[in-house]
Short mmCIF file of C-alpha atoms in Angstrom, two decimals:
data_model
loop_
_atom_site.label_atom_id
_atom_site.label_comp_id
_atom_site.label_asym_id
_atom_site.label_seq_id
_atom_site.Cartn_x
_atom_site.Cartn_y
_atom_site.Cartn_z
CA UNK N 1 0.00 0.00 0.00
CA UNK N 2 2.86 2.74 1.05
CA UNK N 3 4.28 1.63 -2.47
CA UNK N 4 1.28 2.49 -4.49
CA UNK N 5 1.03 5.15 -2.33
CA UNK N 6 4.52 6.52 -3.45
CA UNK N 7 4.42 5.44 -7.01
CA UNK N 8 1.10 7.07 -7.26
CA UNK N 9 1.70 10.41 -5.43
CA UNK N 10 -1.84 10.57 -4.25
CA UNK N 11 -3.39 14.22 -3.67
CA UNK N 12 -5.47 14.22 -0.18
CA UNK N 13 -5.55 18.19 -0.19
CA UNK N 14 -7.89 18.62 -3.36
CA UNK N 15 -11.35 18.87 -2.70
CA UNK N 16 -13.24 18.49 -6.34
CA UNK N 17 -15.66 17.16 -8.12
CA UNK N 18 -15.15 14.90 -11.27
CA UNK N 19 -16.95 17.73 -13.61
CA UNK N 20 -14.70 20.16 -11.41
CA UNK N 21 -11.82 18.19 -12.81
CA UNK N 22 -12.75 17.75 -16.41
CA UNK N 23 -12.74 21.94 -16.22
CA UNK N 24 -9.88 22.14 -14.29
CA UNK N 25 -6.04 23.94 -15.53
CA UNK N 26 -4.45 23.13 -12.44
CA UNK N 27 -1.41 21.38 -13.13
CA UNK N 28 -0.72 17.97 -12.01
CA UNK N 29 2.53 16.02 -12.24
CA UNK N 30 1.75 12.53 -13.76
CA UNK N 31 0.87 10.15 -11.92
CA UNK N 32 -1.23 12.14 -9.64
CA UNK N 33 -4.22 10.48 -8.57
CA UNK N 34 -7.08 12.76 -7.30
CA UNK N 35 -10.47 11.21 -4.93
CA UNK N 36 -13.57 13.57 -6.26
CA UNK N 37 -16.10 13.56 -3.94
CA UNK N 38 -18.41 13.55 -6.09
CA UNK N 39 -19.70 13.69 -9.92
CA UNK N 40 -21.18 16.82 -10.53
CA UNK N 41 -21.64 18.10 -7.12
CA UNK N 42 -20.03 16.78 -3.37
CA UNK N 43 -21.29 13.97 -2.01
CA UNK N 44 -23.92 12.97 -4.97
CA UNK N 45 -22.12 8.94 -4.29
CA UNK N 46 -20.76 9.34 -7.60
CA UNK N 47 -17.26 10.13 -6.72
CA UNK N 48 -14.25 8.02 -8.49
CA UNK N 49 -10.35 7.52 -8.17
CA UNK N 50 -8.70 9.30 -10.93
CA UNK N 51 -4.89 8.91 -12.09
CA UNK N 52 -3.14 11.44 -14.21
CA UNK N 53 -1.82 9.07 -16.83
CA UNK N 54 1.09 10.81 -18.59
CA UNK N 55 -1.02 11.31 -22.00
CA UNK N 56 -1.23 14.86 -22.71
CA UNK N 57 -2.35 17.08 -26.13
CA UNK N 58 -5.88 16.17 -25.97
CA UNK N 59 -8.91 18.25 -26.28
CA UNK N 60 -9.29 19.93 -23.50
CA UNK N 61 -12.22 19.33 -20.97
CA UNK N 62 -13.68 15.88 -22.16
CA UNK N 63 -15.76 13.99 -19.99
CA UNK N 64 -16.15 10.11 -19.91
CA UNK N 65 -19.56 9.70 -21.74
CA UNK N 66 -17.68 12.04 -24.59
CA UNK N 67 -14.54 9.80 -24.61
CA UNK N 68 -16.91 6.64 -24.42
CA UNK N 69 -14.40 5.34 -22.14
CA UNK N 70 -13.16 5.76 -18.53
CA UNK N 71 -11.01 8.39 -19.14
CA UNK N 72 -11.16 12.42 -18.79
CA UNK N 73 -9.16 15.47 -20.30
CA UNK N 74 -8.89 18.52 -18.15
CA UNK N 75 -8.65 21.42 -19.07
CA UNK N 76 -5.48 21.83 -20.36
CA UNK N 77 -6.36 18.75 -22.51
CA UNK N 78 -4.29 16.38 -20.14
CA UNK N 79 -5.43 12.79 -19.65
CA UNK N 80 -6.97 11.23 -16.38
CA UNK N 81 -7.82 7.20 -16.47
CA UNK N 82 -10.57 5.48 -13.55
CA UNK N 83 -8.85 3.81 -11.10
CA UNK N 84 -11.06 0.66 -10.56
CA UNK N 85 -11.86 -0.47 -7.20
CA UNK N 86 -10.91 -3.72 -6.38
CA UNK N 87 -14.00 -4.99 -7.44
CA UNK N 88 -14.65 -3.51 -10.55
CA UNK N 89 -15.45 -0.10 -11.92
CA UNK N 90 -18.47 1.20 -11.37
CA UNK N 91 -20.96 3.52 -13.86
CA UNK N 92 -21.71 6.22 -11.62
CA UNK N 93 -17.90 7.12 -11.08
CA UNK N 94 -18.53 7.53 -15.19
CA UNK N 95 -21.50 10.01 -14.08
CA UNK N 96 -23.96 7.85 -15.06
CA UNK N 97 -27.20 9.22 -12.85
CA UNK N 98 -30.29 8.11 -11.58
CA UNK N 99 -32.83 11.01 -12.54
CA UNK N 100 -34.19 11.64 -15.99
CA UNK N 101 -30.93 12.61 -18.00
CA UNK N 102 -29.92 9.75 -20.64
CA UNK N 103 -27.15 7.76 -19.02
CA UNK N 104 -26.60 5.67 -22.43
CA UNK N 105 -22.86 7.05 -22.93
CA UNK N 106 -22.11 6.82 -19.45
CA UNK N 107 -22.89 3.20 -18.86
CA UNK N 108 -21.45 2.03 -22.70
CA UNK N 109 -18.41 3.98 -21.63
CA UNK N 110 -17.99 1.85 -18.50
CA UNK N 111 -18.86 -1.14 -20.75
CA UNK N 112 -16.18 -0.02 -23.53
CA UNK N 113 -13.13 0.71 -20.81
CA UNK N 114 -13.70 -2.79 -18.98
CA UNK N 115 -12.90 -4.02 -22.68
CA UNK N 116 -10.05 -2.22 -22.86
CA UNK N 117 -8.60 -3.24 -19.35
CA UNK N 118 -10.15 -6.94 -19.81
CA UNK N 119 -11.95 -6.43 -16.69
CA UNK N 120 -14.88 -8.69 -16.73
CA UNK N 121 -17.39 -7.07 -13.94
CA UNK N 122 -19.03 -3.54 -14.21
CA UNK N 123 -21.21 -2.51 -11.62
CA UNK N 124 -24.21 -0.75 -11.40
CA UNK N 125 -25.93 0.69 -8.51
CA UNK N 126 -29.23 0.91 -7.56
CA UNK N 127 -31.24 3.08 -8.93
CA UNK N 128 -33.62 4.12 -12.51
CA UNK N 129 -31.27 4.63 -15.37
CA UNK N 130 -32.48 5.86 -19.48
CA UNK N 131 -30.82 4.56 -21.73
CA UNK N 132 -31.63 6.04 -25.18
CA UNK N 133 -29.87 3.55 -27.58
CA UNK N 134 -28.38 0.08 -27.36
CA UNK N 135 -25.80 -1.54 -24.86
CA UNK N 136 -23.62 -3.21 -26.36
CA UNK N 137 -21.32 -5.99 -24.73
CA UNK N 138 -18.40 -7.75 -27.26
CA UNK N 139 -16.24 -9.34 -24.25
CA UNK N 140 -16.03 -11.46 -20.96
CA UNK N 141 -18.73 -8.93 -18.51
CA UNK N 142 -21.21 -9.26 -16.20
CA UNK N 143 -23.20 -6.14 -15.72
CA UNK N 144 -24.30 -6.46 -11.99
CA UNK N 145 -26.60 -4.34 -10.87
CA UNK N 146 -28.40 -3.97 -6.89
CA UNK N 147 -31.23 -6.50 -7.92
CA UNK N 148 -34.13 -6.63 -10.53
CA UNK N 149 -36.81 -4.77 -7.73
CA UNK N 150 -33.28 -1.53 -7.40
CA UNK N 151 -31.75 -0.98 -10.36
CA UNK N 152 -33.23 -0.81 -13.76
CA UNK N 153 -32.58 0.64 -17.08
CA UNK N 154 -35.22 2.43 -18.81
CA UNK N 155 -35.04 2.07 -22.72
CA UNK N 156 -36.26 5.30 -24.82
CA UNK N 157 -35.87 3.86 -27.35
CA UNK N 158 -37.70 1.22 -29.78
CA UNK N 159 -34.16 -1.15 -30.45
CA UNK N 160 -32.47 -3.85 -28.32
CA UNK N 161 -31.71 -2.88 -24.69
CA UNK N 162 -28.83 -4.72 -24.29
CA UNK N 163 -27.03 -7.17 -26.45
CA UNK N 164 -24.02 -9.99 -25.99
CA UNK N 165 -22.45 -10.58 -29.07
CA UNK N 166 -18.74 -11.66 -30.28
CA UNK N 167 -17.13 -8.85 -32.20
CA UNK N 168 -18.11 -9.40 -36.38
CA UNK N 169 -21.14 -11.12 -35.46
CA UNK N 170 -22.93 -12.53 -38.05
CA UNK N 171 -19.82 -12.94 -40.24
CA UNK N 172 -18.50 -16.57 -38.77
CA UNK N 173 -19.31 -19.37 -36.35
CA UNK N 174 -17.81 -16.90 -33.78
CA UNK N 175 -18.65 -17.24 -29.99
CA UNK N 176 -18.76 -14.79 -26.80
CA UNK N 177 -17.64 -16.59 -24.03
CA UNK N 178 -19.23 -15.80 -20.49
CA UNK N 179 -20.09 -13.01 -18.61
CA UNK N 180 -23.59 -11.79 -18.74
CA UNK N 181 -26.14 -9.45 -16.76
CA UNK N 182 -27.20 -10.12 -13.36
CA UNK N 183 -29.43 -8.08 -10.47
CA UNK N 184 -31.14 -5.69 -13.55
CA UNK N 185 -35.14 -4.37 -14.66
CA UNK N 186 -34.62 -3.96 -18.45
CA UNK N 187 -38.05 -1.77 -19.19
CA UNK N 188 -38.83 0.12 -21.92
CA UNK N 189 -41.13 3.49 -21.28
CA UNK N 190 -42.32 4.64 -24.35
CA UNK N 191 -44.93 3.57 -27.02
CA UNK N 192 -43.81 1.45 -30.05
CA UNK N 193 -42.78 -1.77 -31.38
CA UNK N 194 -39.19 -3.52 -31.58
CA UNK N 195 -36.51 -5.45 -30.21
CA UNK N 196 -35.23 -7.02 -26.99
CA UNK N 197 -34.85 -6.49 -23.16
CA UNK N 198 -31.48 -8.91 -23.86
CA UNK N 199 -30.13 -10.39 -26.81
CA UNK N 200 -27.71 -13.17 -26.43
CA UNK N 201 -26.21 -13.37 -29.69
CA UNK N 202 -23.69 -16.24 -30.92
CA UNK N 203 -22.75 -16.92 -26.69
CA UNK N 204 -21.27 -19.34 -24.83
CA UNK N 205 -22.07 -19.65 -21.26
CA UNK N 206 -23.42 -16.09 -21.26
CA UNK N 207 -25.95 -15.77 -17.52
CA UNK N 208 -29.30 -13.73 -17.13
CA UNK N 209 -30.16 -13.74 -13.40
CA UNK N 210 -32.55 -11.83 -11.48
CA UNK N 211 -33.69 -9.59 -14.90
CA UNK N 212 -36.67 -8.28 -15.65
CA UNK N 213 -37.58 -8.08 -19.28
CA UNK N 214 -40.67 -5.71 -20.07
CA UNK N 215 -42.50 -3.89 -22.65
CA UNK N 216 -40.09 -4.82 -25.39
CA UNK N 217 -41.12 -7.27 -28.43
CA UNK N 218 -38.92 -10.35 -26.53
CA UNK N 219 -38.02 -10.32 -23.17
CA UNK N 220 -34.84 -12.98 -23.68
CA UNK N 221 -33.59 -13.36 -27.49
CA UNK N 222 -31.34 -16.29 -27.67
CA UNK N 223 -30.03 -16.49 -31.16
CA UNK N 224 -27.28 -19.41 -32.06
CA UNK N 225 -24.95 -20.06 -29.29
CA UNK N 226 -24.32 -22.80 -26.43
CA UNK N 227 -24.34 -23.66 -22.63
CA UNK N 228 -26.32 -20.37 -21.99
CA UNK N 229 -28.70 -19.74 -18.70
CA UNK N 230 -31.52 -17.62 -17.51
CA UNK N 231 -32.48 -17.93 -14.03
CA UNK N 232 -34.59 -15.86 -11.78
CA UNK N 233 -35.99 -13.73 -14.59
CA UNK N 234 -39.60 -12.52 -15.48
CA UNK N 235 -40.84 -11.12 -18.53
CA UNK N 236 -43.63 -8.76 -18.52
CA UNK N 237 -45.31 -6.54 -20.48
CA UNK N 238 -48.20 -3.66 -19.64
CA UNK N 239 -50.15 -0.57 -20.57
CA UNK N 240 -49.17 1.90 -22.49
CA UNK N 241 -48.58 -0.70 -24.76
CA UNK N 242 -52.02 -2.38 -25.74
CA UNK N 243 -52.91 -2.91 -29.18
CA UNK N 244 -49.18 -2.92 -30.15
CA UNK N 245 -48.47 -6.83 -30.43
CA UNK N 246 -46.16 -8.09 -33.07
CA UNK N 247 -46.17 -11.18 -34.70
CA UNK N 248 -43.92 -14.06 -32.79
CA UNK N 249 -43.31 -12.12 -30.11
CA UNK N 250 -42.45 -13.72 -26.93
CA UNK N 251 -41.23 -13.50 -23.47
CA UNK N 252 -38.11 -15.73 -24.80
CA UNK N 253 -37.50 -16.65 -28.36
CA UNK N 254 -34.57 -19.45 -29.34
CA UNK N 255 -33.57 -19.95 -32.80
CA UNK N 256 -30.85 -20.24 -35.12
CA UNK N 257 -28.17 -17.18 -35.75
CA UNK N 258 -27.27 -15.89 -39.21
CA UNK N 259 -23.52 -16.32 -39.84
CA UNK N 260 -23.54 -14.89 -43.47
CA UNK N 261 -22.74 -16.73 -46.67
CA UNK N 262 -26.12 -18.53 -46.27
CA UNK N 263 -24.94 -20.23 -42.89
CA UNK N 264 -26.56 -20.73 -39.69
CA UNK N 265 -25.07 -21.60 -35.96
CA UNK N 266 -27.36 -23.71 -34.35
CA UNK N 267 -28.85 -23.01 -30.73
CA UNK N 268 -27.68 -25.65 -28.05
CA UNK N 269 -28.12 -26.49 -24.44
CA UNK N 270 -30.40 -23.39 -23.07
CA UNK N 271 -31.12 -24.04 -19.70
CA UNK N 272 -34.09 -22.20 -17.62
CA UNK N 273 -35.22 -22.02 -14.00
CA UNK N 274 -37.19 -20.30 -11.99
CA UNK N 275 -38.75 -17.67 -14.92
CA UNK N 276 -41.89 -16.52 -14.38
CA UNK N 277 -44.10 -14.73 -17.28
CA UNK N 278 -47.16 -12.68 -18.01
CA UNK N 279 -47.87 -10.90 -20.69
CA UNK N 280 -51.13 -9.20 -20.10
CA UNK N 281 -51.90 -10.28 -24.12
CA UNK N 282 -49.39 -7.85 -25.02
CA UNK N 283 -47.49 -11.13 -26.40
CA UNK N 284 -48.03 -13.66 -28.33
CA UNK N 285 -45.96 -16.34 -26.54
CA UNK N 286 -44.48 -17.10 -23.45
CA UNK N 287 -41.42 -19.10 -24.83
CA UNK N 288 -41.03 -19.07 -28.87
CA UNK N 289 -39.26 -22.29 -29.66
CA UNK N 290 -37.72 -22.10 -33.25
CA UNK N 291 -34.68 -24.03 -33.28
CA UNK N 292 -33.11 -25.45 -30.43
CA UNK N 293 -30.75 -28.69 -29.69
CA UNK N 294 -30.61 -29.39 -25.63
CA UNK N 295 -33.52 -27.30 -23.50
CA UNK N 296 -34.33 -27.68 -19.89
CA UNK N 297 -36.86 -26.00 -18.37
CA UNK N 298 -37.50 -26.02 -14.72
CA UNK N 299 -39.49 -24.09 -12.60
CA UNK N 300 -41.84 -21.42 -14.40
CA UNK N 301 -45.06 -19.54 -14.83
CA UNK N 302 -46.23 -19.02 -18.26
CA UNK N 303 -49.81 -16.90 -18.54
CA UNK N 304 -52.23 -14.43 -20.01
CA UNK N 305 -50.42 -14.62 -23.44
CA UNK N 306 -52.32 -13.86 -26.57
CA UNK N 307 -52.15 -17.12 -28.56
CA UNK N 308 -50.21 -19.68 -26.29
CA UNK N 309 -47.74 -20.38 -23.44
CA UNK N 310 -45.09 -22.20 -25.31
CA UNK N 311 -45.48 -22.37 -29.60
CA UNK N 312 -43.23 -24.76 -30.97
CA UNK N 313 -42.39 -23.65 -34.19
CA UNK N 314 -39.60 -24.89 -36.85
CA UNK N 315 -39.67 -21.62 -39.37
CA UNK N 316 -37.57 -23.70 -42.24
CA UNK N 317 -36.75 -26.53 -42.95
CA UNK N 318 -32.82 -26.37 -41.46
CA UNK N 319 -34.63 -25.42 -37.68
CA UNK N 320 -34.40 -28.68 -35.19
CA UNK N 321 -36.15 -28.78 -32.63
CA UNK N 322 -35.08 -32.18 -30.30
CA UNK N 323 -33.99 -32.96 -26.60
CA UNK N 324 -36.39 -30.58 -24.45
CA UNK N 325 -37.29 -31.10 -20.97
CA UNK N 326 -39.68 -29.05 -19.14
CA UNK N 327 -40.42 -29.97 -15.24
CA UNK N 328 -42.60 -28.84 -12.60
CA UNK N 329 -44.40 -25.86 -14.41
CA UNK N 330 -47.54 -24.42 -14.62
CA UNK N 331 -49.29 -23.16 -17.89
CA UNK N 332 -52.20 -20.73 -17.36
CA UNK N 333 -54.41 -20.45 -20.71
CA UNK N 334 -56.45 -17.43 -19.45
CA UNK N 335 -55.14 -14.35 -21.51
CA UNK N 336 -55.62 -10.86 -20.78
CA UNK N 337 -59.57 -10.93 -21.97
CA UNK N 338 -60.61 -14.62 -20.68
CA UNK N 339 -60.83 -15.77 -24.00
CA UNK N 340 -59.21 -19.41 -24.62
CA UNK N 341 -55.96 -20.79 -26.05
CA UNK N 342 -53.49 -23.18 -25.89
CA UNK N 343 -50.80 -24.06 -23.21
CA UNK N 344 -48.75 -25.59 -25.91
CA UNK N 345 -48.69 -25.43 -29.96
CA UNK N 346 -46.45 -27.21 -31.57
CA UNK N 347 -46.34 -26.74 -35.47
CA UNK N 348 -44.11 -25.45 -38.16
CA UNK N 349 -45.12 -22.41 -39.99
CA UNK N 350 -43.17 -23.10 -43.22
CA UNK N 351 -43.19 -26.88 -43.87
CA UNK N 352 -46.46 -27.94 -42.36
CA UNK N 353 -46.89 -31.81 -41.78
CA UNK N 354 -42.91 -32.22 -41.13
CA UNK N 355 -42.02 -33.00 -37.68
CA UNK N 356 -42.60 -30.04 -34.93
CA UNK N 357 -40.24 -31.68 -32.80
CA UNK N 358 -38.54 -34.85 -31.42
CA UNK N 359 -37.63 -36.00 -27.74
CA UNK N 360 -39.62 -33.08 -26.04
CA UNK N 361 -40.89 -34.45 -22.47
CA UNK N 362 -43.09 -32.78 -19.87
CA UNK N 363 -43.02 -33.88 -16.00
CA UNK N 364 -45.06 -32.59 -13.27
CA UNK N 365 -46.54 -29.69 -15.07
CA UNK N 366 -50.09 -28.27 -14.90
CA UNK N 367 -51.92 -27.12 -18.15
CA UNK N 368 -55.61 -25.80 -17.31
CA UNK N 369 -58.08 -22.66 -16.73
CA UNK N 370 -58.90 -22.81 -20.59
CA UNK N 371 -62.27 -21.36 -19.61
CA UNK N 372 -64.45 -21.58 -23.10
CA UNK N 373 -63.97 -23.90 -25.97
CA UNK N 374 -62.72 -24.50 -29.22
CA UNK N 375 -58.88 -24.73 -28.29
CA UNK N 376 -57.36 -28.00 -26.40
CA UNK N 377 -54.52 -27.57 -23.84
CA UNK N 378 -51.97 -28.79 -26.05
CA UNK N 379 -52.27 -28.75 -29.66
CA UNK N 380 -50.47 -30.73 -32.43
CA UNK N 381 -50.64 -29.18 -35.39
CA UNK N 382 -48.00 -31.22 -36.72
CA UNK N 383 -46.85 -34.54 -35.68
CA UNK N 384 -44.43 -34.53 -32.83
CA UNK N 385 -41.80 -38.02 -32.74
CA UNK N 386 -41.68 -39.12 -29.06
CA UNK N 387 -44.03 -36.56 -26.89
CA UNK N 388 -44.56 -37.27 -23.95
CA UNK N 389 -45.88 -36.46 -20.89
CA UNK N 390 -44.90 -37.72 -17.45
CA UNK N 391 -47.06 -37.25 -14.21
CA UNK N 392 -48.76 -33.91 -15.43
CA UNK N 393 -52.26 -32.37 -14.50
CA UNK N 394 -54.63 -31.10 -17.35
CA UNK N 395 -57.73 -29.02 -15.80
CA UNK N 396 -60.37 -27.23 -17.12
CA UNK N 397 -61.37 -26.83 -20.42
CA UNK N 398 -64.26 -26.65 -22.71
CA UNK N 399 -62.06 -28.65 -25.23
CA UNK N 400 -60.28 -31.65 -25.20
CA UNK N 401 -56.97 -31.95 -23.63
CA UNK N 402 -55.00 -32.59 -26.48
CA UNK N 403 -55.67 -32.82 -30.08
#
């Protein structure tokens, strides 16, 4: 510690703010590091550790949001670089804040200089943060924020939220490996249609626990990828947004991810526990099931979707659909209006009266309170090779239970 301490030459005397410093002409022999004690103003818990790194020349008075990185110039266009703590950096030392000012730059910042460092945790504290255009994550990073019910992020816009992706996605059977989100509300507040709470992209053991997916076309979007896992997450959607539903929408969608040249990596081994979803028949689907190889389910509450809790649905003819697993869950046909549907669909929307899928096994789930008639609990449109169903309820319904 008295080493850093020395090597560091650490300035206890000067009382500023980070925005003090990003104005400041003072000069400061590198490396200086300077405590703020606060962002804008003292004491708004938004203070940060900042080293005077030697890099000088720049334009002068640059915050972090404009550098999209954790770094500032002051303002004699000298350079000043975050000093992590030891657990990780953390967005509101990059002034990201918790009223109604877009906090987009702020947060992608953090997001961009944990890249750049090839630190793999960014926190986020509790707290409502906008967030006017995409996140985007291209390494190893788990965005960890105070819980899904104290920190959110507030989308104004109509895109993704947040996405995982390997750099050059879509251009090769690429893979990100780890990391993921964890402790987060993803919510979007204004009217209109499009994209994703959180996109998981081409992964590899990428984790979504304790997130909150709402208002947004898909709550989860898992596209290609392996090993990935959501756990403690709910997808929701409500008003303003009635009369806005969009076709194969879903509170998770799985399928295949465009590579380019015509290719396709496949989606394998999802796992899912402990999700609960409702939809308010803002949705179509609770879990949109295009293409997957290896899915367990354990654990969930699917309901009040508009056309049915799970739709099995192979879109071409390359899609596969095999090896699913869904235990102890419960599958509530009563939609937003009362009016009847299906627990489970399984068809294929391009090459009707192929197989809808092979190997996919229920256990100790409930399918029931399909309170008028003309839809069965589970429907099979077209022909499933080895369904089954093992110690599972079926309750009311004015149809049959499946057909």
């Amino acid at each position: 510690a008295n080493g850093r301490v020395a090597q560091l030459q650490v300035n206890v005397g000067t009382q500023i703010t980070t925005t003090q410093l990003i104005a400041s002409t003072a000069i400061y022999p590198a490396p200086t590091v300077i405590y703020t004690t606060g962002f804008a103003t003292s004491g708004d818990r938004r203070r940060g550790e900042w080293k005077q790194s030697g890099v000088t020349g720049q334009t002068a008075s640059q915050s972090p949001a404009q550098l999209a990185d954790g770094l500032l110039n002051d303002g004699l266009g000298n350079q000043w670089e975050l000093v992590p703590c030891i657990f990780g950096p953390s967005t509101a030392s990059l002034g990201a804040t918790t009223d109604a000012v877009n906090s987009h730059l702020e947060i992608q910042a953090g997001i961009n200089f944990c890249k750049r460092l090839n630190i793999n945790l960014l926190l986020v504290p509790e707290g409502n943060y906008r967030t006017g255009a995409q996140l985007t994550v291209t390494h190893t990073l788990l965005i960890r924020g105070g819980g899904s019910s104290g920190t959110a992020f507030y989308s104004t816009h109509t895109g993704n939220a947040v996405v995982f992706e390997p750099e050059n996605a879509g251009t090769g059977w690429l893979y990100l490996d780890g990391g993921g989100i964890e402790g987060i509300n993803v919510t979007r507040i204004i009217s209109g249609s499009g994209g994703s709470a959180v996109w998981l992209r081409q992964c590899n053991g990428v984790r979504v626990i304790d997130v909150g997916g709402s208002n947004h076309d898909f709550g989860i979007r898992i596209s290609g990828g392996q090993f990935n896992t959501i756990d403690r997450c709910r997808s929701f959607c409500s008003s303003p947004y009635t009369g806005e539903i969009v076709a194969d929408s879903a509170g998770i969608v799985m399928e295949k991810a465009d590579i380019g040249g015509g290719s396709f990596q496949d989606c394998y081994t999802v796992t899912i526990s402990n999700w609960y979803s409702s939809s308010n028949k803002l949705q179509r689907f609770g879990l949109l099931i295009n293409s997957v190889d290896g899915l367990s389910i354990v654990n969930t509450y699917t309901g009040f979707y508009q056309s049915s809790n799970i739709r099995f649905n192979r879109k071409v003819a390359t899609d596969t659909i095999t090896a699913v697993q869904i235990t102890n869950s419960y599958f509530d046909c009563i939609n937003g209006t009362g009016t009847p549907f299906s627990a489970v669909f399984l068809n294929d929307s391009a090459i009707n009266g192929q197989e809808s899928g092979r190997n996919v096994k229920f256990v100790n789930c409930f399918f029931g309170n399909n309170n008028g008639s003309g839809e069965p609990l589970v429907r099979v449109f077209s022909h499933a090779n080895r369904l089954s169903f093992d110690s599972c309820t079926f309750g009311s319904s004015g149809e049959s239970a499946i057909r």
